[in-house]
CSV table of C-alpha atoms and ligand atoms in Angstrom, one decimal:
chain,number,residue,atom,x,y,z
A,423,MET,CA,-16.5,1.9,33.8
A,424,THR,CA,-14.4,4.1,31.5
A,425,LYS,CA,-15.9,4.4,28.1
A,426,HIS,CA,-13.9,3.0,25.2
A,427,TYR,CA,-14.3,4.6,21.8
A,428,VAL,CA,-12.8,2.2,19.1
A,429,ILE,CA,-12.0,3.5,15.6
A,430,VAL,CA,-11.2,1.1,12.8
A,431,GLY,CA,-9.0,2.5,10.1
A,432,GLY,CA,-6.1,5.0,10.5
A,433,GLY,CA,-6.9,7.7,7.9
A,434,VAL,CA,-8.0,11.3,8.1
A,435,SER,CA,-11.5,10.7,9.3
A,436,ALA,CA,-10.2,8.6,12.2
A,437,VAL,CA,-7.9,11.4,13.4
A,438,HIS,CA,-10.6,14.0,13.2
A,439,ALA,CA,-13.1,11.7,15.0
A,440,ALA,CA,-10.6,11.0,17.8
A,441,LYS,CA,-10.0,14.8,18.2
A,442,ALA,CA,-13.7,15.5,18.3
A,443,ILE,CA,-14.3,12.8,20.9
A,444,ARG,CA,-11.4,14.0,23.1
A,445,ASP,CA,-12.7,17.6,22.9
A,446,GLN,CA,-15.9,16.5,24.4
A,447,ASP,CA,-14.8,13.6,26.7
A,448,ALA,CA,-11.6,14.1,28.7
A,449,GLU,CA,-11.8,10.8,30.4
A,450,ALA,CA,-12.6,8.2,27.8
A,451,ASP,CA,-10.2,5.7,26.3
A,452,ILE,CA,-9.8,6.2,22.5
A,453,THR,CA,-8.1,3.6,20.3
A,454,ILE,CA,-7.4,3.8,16.6
A,455,PHE,CA,-6.7,0.5,14.8
A,456,GLY,CA,-5.0,0.9,11.5
A,457,GLU,CA,-3.6,-1.9,9.3
A,458,GLU,CA,-0.9,0.3,7.7
A,459,SER,CA,2.3,0.7,9.5
A,460,GLY,CA,3.0,4.1,11.1
A,461,LEU,CA,0.8,7.0,12.1
A,462,PRO,CA,-2.1,8.4,9.9
A,463,TYR,CA,-0.7,10.5,7.0
A,464,ASN,CA,-1.7,12.8,4.3
A,465,ARG,CA,-2.8,10.3,1.6
A,466,ILE,CA,-3.2,12.9,-1.1
A,467,LYS,CA,0.6,13.4,-1.1
A,468,LEU,CA,1.0,10.0,-2.6
A,469,THR,CA,0.4,11.6,-6.0
A,470,LYS,CA,0.9,15.3,-5.3
A,471,GLY,CA,4.3,14.6,-3.7
A,472,LEU,CA,5.2,11.2,-5.1
A,473,PHE,CA,8.9,11.9,-5.4
A,474,THR,CA,9.2,13.8,-2.1
A,475,ASP,CA,10.1,12.0,1.1
A,476,LEU,CA,6.8,10.4,1.9
A,477,HIS,CA,8.1,9.0,5.1
A,478,SER,CA,8.9,12.4,6.5
A,479,GLU,CA,7.1,13.6,9.7
A,480,LYS,CA,5.7,16.5,7.5
A,481,VAL,CA,3.4,14.0,5.8
A,482,LEU,CA,1.8,12.9,9.0
A,483,ILE,CA,-1.7,14.3,9.8
A,484,LYS,CA,-0.6,14.7,13.5
A,485,LYS,CA,2.8,14.1,15.0
A,486,GLU,CA,3.3,11.4,17.7
A,487,LYS,CA,3.3,14.0,20.5
A,488,TRP,CA,-0.2,15.0,19.7
A,489,TYR,CA,-1.5,11.5,20.2
A,490,CYS,CA,0.4,11.2,23.5
A,491,ASP,CA,-0.8,14.6,24.7
A,492,ASN,CA,-4.4,13.7,23.9
A,493,ARG,CA,-4.1,10.1,25.2
A,494,ILE,CA,-5.2,8.6,21.9
A,495,THR,CA,-3.8,5.1,21.3
A,496,VAL,CA,-2.9,4.3,17.7
A,497,GLN,CA,-2.4,0.5,17.1
A,498,SER,CA,-0.8,0.5,13.7
A,499,SER,CA,-0.1,-2.7,11.7
A,500,THR,CA,-3.2,-4.0,13.3
A,501,ARG,CA,-6.0,-5.2,11.1
A,502,ILE,CA,-9.5,-5.7,12.5
A,503,VAL,CA,-11.0,-8.9,11.1
A,504,SER,CA,-14.4,-9.1,12.6
A,505,ILE,CA,-17.1,-7.1,14.4
A,506,HIS,CA,-19.6,-8.5,16.9
A,507,PRO,CA,-22.3,-5.8,17.4
A,508,GLN,CA,-24.3,-8.0,19.8
A,509,HIS,CA,-21.3,-8.2,22.2
A,510,GLN,CA,-19.9,-4.7,21.3
A,511,THR,CA,-16.5,-6.2,20.5
A,512,VAL,CA,-14.1,-6.2,17.6
A,513,GLU,CA,-11.3,-8.7,16.9
A,514,THR,CA,-7.8,-8.1,15.6
A,515,GLU,CA,-6.0,-10.4,13.2
A,516,SER,CA,-4.0,-11.8,16.1
A,517,GLY,CA,-7.1,-12.8,17.9
A,518,GLN,CA,-7.3,-9.9,20.5
A,519,CYS,CA,-10.9,-9.2,21.4
A,520,VAL,CA,-11.5,-5.5,22.1
A,521,GLU,CA,-14.7,-4.1,23.8
A,522,TYR,CA,-16.2,-0.8,22.6
A,523,HIS,CA,-18.7,1.6,24.0
A,524,LYS,CA,-19.1,3.2,20.6
A,525,LEU,CA,-17.4,2.1,17.4
A,526,LEU,CA,-16.5,4.2,14.3
A,527,LEU,CA,-15.8,2.5,11.0
A,528,CYS,CA,-13.5,4.4,8.7
A,529,MET,CA,-11.7,1.8,6.7
A,530,GLY,CA,-11.6,4.1,3.6
A,531,ALA,CA,-11.6,2.6,0.1
A,532,LYS,CA,-9.4,0.7,-2.2
A,533,ASN,CA,-8.7,1.6,-5.8
A,534,ARG,CA,-11.0,-0.1,-8.3
A,535,ALA,CA,-9.2,-3.1,-9.7
A,536,LEU,CA,-8.3,-3.1,-13.4
A,537,PRO,CA,-10.6,-5.7,-14.9
A,538,VAL,CA,-8.3,-6.9,-17.7
A,539,GLU,CA,-6.0,-9.8,-18.4
A,540,GLY,CA,-2.5,-9.1,-17.2
A,541,ALA,CA,-3.5,-6.9,-14.4
A,542,ARG,CA,-1.6,-9.1,-11.9
A,543,LEU,CA,1.7,-8.9,-13.7
A,544,ALA,CA,4.7,-7.4,-11.9
A,545,ASN,CA,5.0,-3.7,-12.6
A,546,VAL,CA,1.3,-3.1,-12.6
A,547,HIS,CA,0.7,-0.5,-9.9
A,548,THR,CA,-1.9,1.6,-8.2
A,549,LEU,CA,-1.5,4.3,-5.6
A,550,ARG,CA,-3.6,4.0,-2.4
A,551,GLU,CA,-1.2,3.4,0.4
A,552,LEU,CA,2.3,4.6,1.3
A,553,ALA,CA,3.6,1.1,0.5
A,554,ASP,CA,2.2,1.3,-3.0
A,555,ALA,CA,4.2,4.5,-3.6
A,556,ASP,CA,7.4,2.9,-2.2
A,557,ARG,CA,6.9,-0.2,-4.5
A,558,LEU,CA,6.3,1.9,-7.6
A,559,LYS,CA,9.4,4.1,-7.0
A,560,ASP,CA,11.6,1.1,-6.2
A,561,SER,CA,10.7,-0.6,-9.4
A,562,LEU,CA,11.3,2.3,-11.8
A,563,GLN,CA,14.5,2.4,-13.8
A,564,GLU,CA,16.0,5.2,-15.8
A,565,GLY,CA,14.1,5.6,-19.1
A,566,SER,CA,11.1,3.5,-17.9
A,567,ARG,CA,8.0,3.8,-20.2
A,568,ILE,CA,4.9,4.1,-18.1
A,569,ALA,CA,1.2,3.8,-19.2
A,570,VAL,CA,-1.0,5.7,-16.8
A,571,ILE,CA,-4.6,4.4,-17.1
A,572,GLY,CA,-7.2,6.9,-16.0
A,573,GLY,CA,-7.3,10.6,-17.0
A,574,GLY,CA,-9.0,11.8,-13.8
A,575,VAL,CA,-7.3,14.1,-11.2
A,576,GLN,CA,-5.3,11.3,-9.6
A,577,GLY,CA,-4.1,9.8,-12.9
A,578,LEU,CA,-3.0,13.1,-14.2
A,579,GLU,CA,-1.2,14.1,-11.0
A,580,THR,CA,0.6,10.8,-11.1
A,581,ALA,CA,1.4,11.4,-14.8
A,582,TRP,CA,2.8,14.8,-13.9
A,583,ALA,CA,5.0,13.5,-11.1
A,584,LEU,CA,6.4,10.7,-13.3
A,585,GLN,CA,7.0,13.0,-16.2
A,586,GLU,CA,8.8,15.5,-14.1
A,587,ALA,CA,11.0,12.8,-12.7
A,588,GLY,CA,12.1,12.0,-16.3
A,589,TYR,CA,10.0,9.0,-17.3
A,590,HIS,CA,8.2,8.5,-20.5
A,591,VAL,CA,4.5,8.8,-19.8
A,592,THR,CA,1.4,7.9,-21.8
A,593,VAL,CA,-2.1,8.7,-20.4
A,594,ILE,CA,-4.9,6.4,-21.5
A,595,GLU,CA,-8.5,7.5,-20.8
A,596,ALA,CA,-11.6,5.6,-21.8
A,597,ALA,CA,-13.8,8.7,-21.9
A,598,PRO,CA,-13.7,11.2,-24.7
A,599,SER,CA,-12.0,13.8,-22.6
A,600,LEU,CA,-9.6,14.3,-19.6
A,601,MET,CA,-11.1,15.1,-16.2
A,602,GLY,CA,-14.5,14.9,-17.8
A,603,ARG,CA,-16.4,15.1,-14.5
A,604,GLN,CA,-14.7,18.4,-13.5
A,605,LEU,CA,-14.1,20.2,-16.8
A,606,ASP,CA,-16.1,21.4,-19.8
A,607,PRO,CA,-15.0,20.3,-23.3
A,608,HIS,CA,-13.0,23.5,-23.9
A,609,SER,CA,-10.9,23.1,-20.7
A,610,SER,CA,-10.4,19.3,-21.3
A,611,LYS,CA,-9.1,20.1,-24.7
A,612,GLN,CA,-6.8,22.8,-23.4
A,613,LEU,CA,-5.5,20.4,-20.7
A,614,GLN,CA,-4.8,17.7,-23.2
A,615,GLU,CA,-2.8,20.2,-25.3
A,616,THR,CA,-0.9,21.2,-22.2
A,617,LEU,CA,0.1,17.6,-21.5
A,618,LYS,CA,1.1,17.1,-25.1
A,619,GLN,CA,3.4,20.2,-24.9
A,620,ALA,CA,4.9,18.8,-21.7
A,621,GLY,CA,5.8,15.6,-23.6
A,622,VAL,CA,3.1,13.4,-22.3
A,623,LYS,CA,1.2,11.3,-24.9
A,624,VAL,CA,-2.5,11.2,-24.4
A,625,MET,CA,-5.0,8.7,-25.8
A,626,THR,CA,-8.7,9.4,-25.1
A,627,GLN,CA,-11.6,7.1,-26.0
A,628,ALA,CA,-9.1,4.3,-25.5
A,629,GLY,CA,-10.1,1.3,-23.4
A,630,VAL,CA,-7.3,-1.0,-22.2
A,631,VAL,CA,-8.3,-4.6,-23.0
A,632,SER,CA,-5.1,-6.4,-21.8
A,633,ILE,CA,-1.7,-5.8,-20.4
A,634,GLU,CA,0.9,-7.8,-22.1
A,635,GLY,CA,3.8,-9.7,-20.6
A,636,THR,CA,4.7,-13.1,-19.0
A,637,GLU,CA,6.1,-12.0,-15.7
A,638,VAL,CA,6.5,-8.3,-16.0
A,639,VAL,CA,4.7,-5.8,-18.2
A,640,THR,CA,5.9,-5.4,-21.8
A,641,GLY,CA,2.9,-3.5,-23.3
A,642,VAL,CA,-0.7,-2.6,-23.4
A,643,THR,CA,-3.4,-3.4,-25.9
A,644,LEU,CA,-6.4,-1.1,-26.5
A,645,ASN,CA,-9.9,-1.8,-27.7
A,646,ASN,CA,-9.1,-0.4,-31.1
A,647,GLY,CA,-6.6,-3.1,-31.6
A,648,VAL,CA,-3.6,-0.8,-31.1
A,649,SER,CA,-0.8,-2.2,-28.9
A,650,PHE,CA,2.2,-0.3,-27.6
A,651,PRO,CA,5.2,-1.2,-25.5
A,652,CYS,CA,5.6,0.0,-21.9
A,653,ASP,CA,7.5,-1.2,-18.8
A,654,HIS,CA,5.0,-0.2,-16.1
A,655,VAL,CA,1.3,0.4,-15.8
A,656,VAL,CA,-0.2,2.7,-13.1
A,657,TYR,CA,-4.0,2.7,-12.9
A,658,SER,CA,-6.4,5.0,-11.2
A,659,ILE,CA,-10.0,4.3,-12.3
A,660,GLY,CA,-12.1,5.0,-9.3
A,661,ILE,CA,-12.6,3.6,-5.8
A,662,VAL,CA,-14.5,0.8,-4.0
A,663,PRO,CA,-15.4,1.3,-0.3
A,664,ASN,CA,-13.7,-1.2,2.1
A,665,THR,CA,-16.9,-2.8,3.4
A,666,ALA,CA,-15.8,-6.5,3.6
A,667,LEU,CA,-15.4,-6.2,7.4
A,668,VAL,CA,-19.2,-5.7,7.9
A,669,GLN,CA,-20.5,-8.2,5.3
A,670,ASP,CA,-21.4,-10.7,8.0
A,671,THR,CA,-23.0,-8.2,10.3
A,672,PRO,CA,-26.6,-6.8,10.3
A,673,LEU,CA,-25.3,-3.4,9.3
A,674,GLU,CA,-26.9,-2.0,6.1
A,675,VAL,CA,-24.4,-1.9,3.2
A,676,ARG,CA,-25.0,-0.8,-0.4
A,677,ASN,CA,-22.0,0.7,-2.2
A,678,GLY,CA,-20.7,1.9,1.2
A,679,ILE,CA,-21.9,1.4,4.8
A,680,VAL,CA,-25.2,3.2,4.9
A,681,VAL,CA,-25.3,6.1,7.5
A,682,ASN,CA,-27.9,8.7,8.4
A,683,GLU,CA,-27.2,12.5,8.6
A,684,TYR,CA,-25.6,11.9,12.1
A,685,LEU,CA,-23.1,9.4,10.5
A,686,GLN,CA,-24.8,6.6,12.4
A,687,THR,CA,-25.2,3.2,10.9
A,688,SER,CA,-28.3,0.9,11.3
A,689,ASP,CA,-26.7,-0.1,14.7
A,690,PRO,CA,-27.0,2.9,17.1
A,691,ASN,CA,-23.6,2.1,18.7
A,692,ILE,CA,-21.8,2.1,15.4
A,693,TYR,CA,-20.9,5.0,13.2
A,694,ALA,CA,-19.1,5.2,9.8
A,695,ALA,CA,-17.3,8.1,8.1
A,696,GLY,CA,-15.1,8.9,5.1
A,697,ASP,CA,-14.7,6.9,2.0
A,698,VAL,CA,-16.4,3.8,3.5
A,699,ALA,CA,-19.6,5.7,4.3
A,700,GLU,CA,-22.6,6.1,2.0
A,701,MET,CA,-25.1,8.9,2.8
A,702,ASN,CA,-28.2,9.6,0.6
A,703,GLY,CA,-27.0,7.0,-1.9
A,704,HIS,CA,-23.6,8.7,-2.3
A,705,VAL,CA,-20.0,7.9,-1.3
A,706,GLU,CA,-18.1,11.2,-1.3
A,707,GLY,CA,-14.6,9.9,-1.7
A,708,LEU,CA,-12.9,13.3,-1.0
A,709,TRP,CA,-10.4,14.4,1.6
A,710,GLY,CA,-12.4,17.4,2.9
A,711,GLY,CA,-15.6,15.3,3.3
A,712,ALA,CA,-13.7,12.5,5.1
A,713,MET,CA,-12.3,15.0,7.6
A,714,GLU,CA,-15.6,16.7,8.3
A,715,GLN,CA,-17.5,13.4,8.5
A,716,GLY,CA,-14.9,12.1,11.0
A,717,LYS,CA,-15.4,15.2,13.1
A,718,ILE,CA,-19.2,15.1,13.1
A,719,ALA,CA,-19.2,11.3,13.8
A,720,GLY,CA,-16.8,11.8,16.7
A,721,CYS,CA,-19.0,14.6,18.1
A,722,ASN,CA,-22.1,12.4,17.8
A,723,MET,CA,-20.5,9.4,19.3
A,724,ALA,CA,-19.7,11.6,22.3
A,725,GLU,CA,-23.4,12.3,22.7
A,726,GLU,CA,-23.8,15.6,20.7
A,727,ARG,CA,-26.4,15.6,17.9
A,728,THR,CA,-24.8,17.4,15.0
A,729,VAL,CA,-26.0,16.9,11.4
A,730,TYR,CA,-23.4,16.4,8.6
A,731,ARG,CA,-23.9,18.8,5.7
A,732,LYS,CA,-22.1,17.9,2.5
A,733,ALA,CA,-19.9,20.7,1.3
A,734,VAL,CA,-19.9,21.8,-2.3
A,735,PRO,CA,-17.2,19.7,-4.1
A,736,VAL,CA,-14.1,21.5,-5.0
A,737,THR,CA,-11.3,20.2,-7.2
A,738,LEU,CA,-8.0,22.0,-7.3
A,739,PHE,CA,-5.6,20.8,-10.0
A,740,ASN,CA,-2.0,21.9,-9.9
A,741,ALA,CA,0.2,20.1,-12.3
A,742,PHE,CA,1.9,20.6,-15.7
A,743,GLY,CA,2.5,24.2,-14.7
A,744,ILE,CA,-1.2,25.1,-14.6
A,745,SER,CA,-3.5,25.7,-11.7
A,746,LEU,CA,-7.2,25.3,-12.2
A,747,PHE,CA,-10.3,24.8,-10.1
A,748,SER,CA,-13.7,23.2,-10.6
A,749,ILE,CA,-16.5,23.8,-8.1
A,750,GLY,CA,-20.0,22.4,-7.7
A,751,ASN,CA,-22.0,21.3,-10.7
A,752,VAL,CA,-20.3,22.0,-14.0
A,753,ASP,CA,-22.5,19.7,-16.1
A,754,GLU,CA,-24.0,21.8,-19.0
A,755,ARG,CA,-27.0,19.4,-19.3
A,756,TYR,CA,-28.1,20.3,-15.8
A,757,CYS,CA,-28.0,24.2,-16.1
A,758,ASP,CA,-30.2,26.8,-17.9
A,759,GLU,CA,-27.3,29.2,-18.7
A,760,THR,CA,-23.6,29.3,-18.7
A,761,VAL,CA,-21.3,32.3,-19.0
A,762,CYS,CA,-17.8,32.1,-20.4
A,763,GLY,CA,-15.0,34.7,-20.4
A,764,GLU,CA,-11.4,35.6,-19.7
A,765,GLU,CA,-11.0,36.6,-16.1
A,766,ASN,CA,-7.5,37.9,-15.2
A,767,GLY,CA,-6.4,36.5,-18.6
A,768,ALA,CA,-7.7,33.0,-17.7
A,769,TYR,CA,-10.6,31.0,-19.1
A,770,THR,CA,-13.5,31.0,-16.7
A,771,ARG,CA,-17.0,29.6,-16.9
A,772,ILE,CA,-20.0,30.0,-14.6
A,773,PHE,CA,-23.0,27.5,-14.6
A,774,VAL,CA,-26.4,28.9,-13.6
A,775,LYS,CA,-29.7,27.1,-12.9
A,776,ASP,CA,-32.9,29.0,-11.9
A,777,GLN,CA,-30.8,32.2,-11.7
A,778,VAL,CA,-28.6,30.6,-9.0
A,779,ILE,CA,-24.9,30.0,-9.6
A,780,ILE,CA,-24.4,26.2,-9.1
A,781,GLY,CA,-20.9,25.7,-10.6
A,782,ALA,CA,-17.7,27.4,-11.8
A,783,LEU,CA,-14.5,26.4,-13.4
A,784,SER,CA,-11.5,28.5,-14.0
A,785,TRP,CA,-7.8,28.5,-14.9
A,786,GLN,CA,-7.2,31.5,-12.7
A,787,GLY,CA,-5.5,29.4,-9.9
A,788,ALA,CA,-6.6,28.2,-6.5
A,789,ALA,CA,-6.6,31.6,-4.8
A,790,ALA,CA,-9.3,32.9,-7.1
A,791,SER,CA,-11.6,29.9,-6.2
A,792,LEU,CA,-12.8,31.3,-2.8
A,793,ALA,CA,-15.2,33.9,-4.2
A,794,TYR,CA,-16.8,31.4,-6.5
A,795,LYS,CA,-17.0,28.8,-3.8
A,796,ALA,CA,-18.7,31.3,-1.5
A,797,ALA,CA,-21.2,32.2,-4.2
A,798,ILE,CA,-22.1,28.5,-4.9
A,799,GLU,CA,-22.2,27.5,-1.3
A,800,GLN,CA,-24.6,30.3,-0.4
A,801,GLY,CA,-26.7,29.8,-3.5
A,802,ALA,CA,-26.2,33.4,-4.6
A,803,ARG,CA,-29.2,34.4,-6.7
A,804,LEU,CA,-28.9,36.7,-9.7
A,805,SER,CA,-31.3,39.6,-10.2
A,806,GLY,CA,-32.3,38.2,-13.6
A,807,SER,CA,-31.0,36.2,-16.5
A,808,ALA,CA,-27.2,35.8,-16.8
A,809,ASP,CA,-27.5,36.3,-20.5
A,810,GLY,CA,-25.4,39.2,-21.8
A,811,LYS,CA,-23.6,39.7,-18.5
A,812,SER,CA,-19.9,39.3,-18.1
A,813,ILE,CA,-18.4,37.1,-15.4
A,814,GLU,CA,-17.1,40.2,-13.6
A,815,GLU,CA,-20.6,41.7,-13.5
A,816,ILE,CA,-22.1,38.5,-12.2
A,817,MET,CA,-19.5,38.1,-9.5
A,818,THR,CA,-19.9,41.8,-8.5
A,819,GLU,CA,-23.7,41.2,-8.2
A,820,THR,CA,-23.2,38.1,-6.1
A,821,GLN,CA,-20.7,39.7,-3.8
A,822,ALA,CA,-23.3,42.2,-2.9
A,823,VAL,CA,-25.8,39.6,-1.8
A,824,LEU,CA,-23.4,37.3,0.0
A,825,ILE,CA,-23.4,37.3,3.8
B,1812,FAD,C1,-3.3,9.1,-4.3
B,1812,FAD,C2,-4.5,9.8,-3.8
B,1812,FAD,C3,-4.7,11.1,-4.1
B,1812,FAD,C4,-5.9,11.8,-3.6
B,1812,FAD,N1,-6.0,13.1,-3.9
B,1812,FAD,C5,-7.1,13.7,-3.4
B,1812,FAD,C6,-7.3,15.1,-3.7
B,1812,FAD,O1,-6.5,15.7,-4.3
B,1812,FAD,N2,-8.4,15.7,-3.1
B,1812,FAD,C7,-9.3,15.0,-2.4
B,1812,FAD,O2,-10.3,15.6,-2.0
B,1812,FAD,N3,-9.2,13.7,-2.2
B,1812,FAD,C8,-8.1,13.0,-2.7
B,1812,FAD,N4,-8.0,11.7,-2.4
B,1812,FAD,C9,-9.0,11.0,-1.7
B,1812,FAD,C10,-8.7,11.1,-0.2
B,1812,FAD,O3,-7.4,10.8,0.1
B,1812,FAD,C11,-9.7,10.2,0.6
B,1812,FAD,O4,-11.0,10.7,0.4
B,1812,FAD,C12,-9.4,10.2,2.1
B,1812,FAD,O5,-8.1,9.8,2.4
B,1812,FAD,C13,-10.4,9.3,2.8
B,1812,FAD,O6,-10.1,9.2,4.1
B,1812,FAD,P1,-10.7,8.0,5.1
B,1812,FAD,O7,-10.2,8.4,6.5
B,1812,FAD,O8,-12.1,7.7,4.8
B,1812,FAD,O9,-9.9,6.7,4.6
B,1812,FAD,P2,-8.4,6.4,4.2
B,1812,FAD,O10,-7.6,7.6,4.1
B,1812,FAD,O11,-8.5,5.5,3.0
B,1812,FAD,O12,-7.9,5.5,5.4
B,1812,FAD,C14,-8.5,4.3,5.8
B,1812,FAD,C15,-7.4,3.4,6.5
B,1812,FAD,O13,-8.1,2.3,7.1
B,1812,FAD,C16,-7.3,1.2,6.9
B,1812,FAD,N5,-8.1,0.0,7.0
B,1812,FAD,C17,-8.9,-0.6,6.1
B,1812,FAD,N6,-9.5,-1.7,6.6
B,1812,FAD,C18,-9.0,-1.9,7.9
B,1812,FAD,C19,-9.2,-2.9,8.9
B,1812,FAD,N7,-10.0,-3.9,8.7
B,1812,FAD,N8,-8.5,-2.8,10.0
B,1812,FAD,C20,-7.6,-1.7,10.2
B,1812,FAD,N9,-7.4,-0.7,9.3
B,1812,FAD,C21,-8.1,-0.8,8.1
B,1812,FAD,C22,-6.7,1.4,5.5
B,1812,FAD,O14,-5.5,0.6,5.3
B,1812,FAD,C23,-6.3,2.9,5.6
B,1812,FAD,O15,-5.1,3.1,6.2
B,1812,FAD,C24,-6.8,11.0,-2.9
B,1812,FAD,C25,-6.6,9.7,-2.6
B,1812,FAD,C26,-5.5,9.0,-3.1
B,1812,FAD,C27,-5.3,7.6,-2.8
């Protein structure tokens, strides 16, 4: 009987898994079930290209022809509602029962809900799916005042897109600084200043306690008692893996669906990858990780035994006319030494632990990130303390020892 590989979820990990399976198994049937309409697309464009044509073919991960050429069936607008591991079947919302030989779960994540009164009012938005972006853009009117809740990468990219499109934007962040997980205090401060100069109002250490309005949003109230008027709220405060589908199955679930280094769940015929998967207590939640996990899961489903190795996390931020990167661990509390300097006229900082570079952040722009990434990935060891050395000297020293 022909093998049937079933993939639940039509995101980036699904596409890369399907490709990996087809590369190894020319005969098998491969079906991707995705609840969104249309083919899998580049989700990160929802913020990076909010006001571009998100329905263009250019936003697709692979064009229709590729699926035809590779005999990969995509059943879009089809939600899988249950899994029956003992029978090796899944069921669609319309009651269709589908048998699988191997099953891959890559249902991704949803944006963490805003736990405040008023969060269900009209004009409260979040960006996870193409339909969310359409809804947000359709509801905006000239001169709209928008509160963006969350000063992480996605929130700030959204703020930039909205501000560039001519809306009045206020960013509200509960933590003391913007992009606190990727930047040091100096860079966060500089970033906040850049937003201010671009005309975006920023409030840090500001928790939203309620959204005001009867049917539509009229304002926001903060935990310091301050209220201010706005017409829309867009929030981006983290993600929650979409694990509801497996709640009634024996699969092990913690924050995400638990997988081993082969991306295999506690059922040997079921794999999980991307934002829904948890490995070593951690859900990655990043595009590059989802892509690679999909690929490795696909290889392993088609009988190979390849271990997934988590890449060093890289954040590239291009908005408000600046381009900065943050790689690896940039938490001062975790390192022994840090070195700051101006590289090519741009603030740069390297983080060192046990004479090994473990993190770097810089305003030099994405192109400069490669050398730092290589040094961190390969655990480049310095000949001695970093104290008194310039960044240029450190990078020259590491280049010499890199493979
Ligand atoms: C606006 C935005 C910007 C981002 N920017 C960046 C960035 O700059 N850099 C970065 O590294 N990462 C970024 N990310 C994160 C990145 O997009 C995700 O890590 C990646 O898309 C995860 O891929 P995935 O395949 O696991 O899941 P997803 O892309 O979430 O796809 C999962 C799909 O499964 C579908 N689904 C769920 N349940 C079912 C079901 N029961 N039946 C059928 N289908 C189902 C969902 O509707 C969805 O279409 C961003 C995310 C968003 C939303």
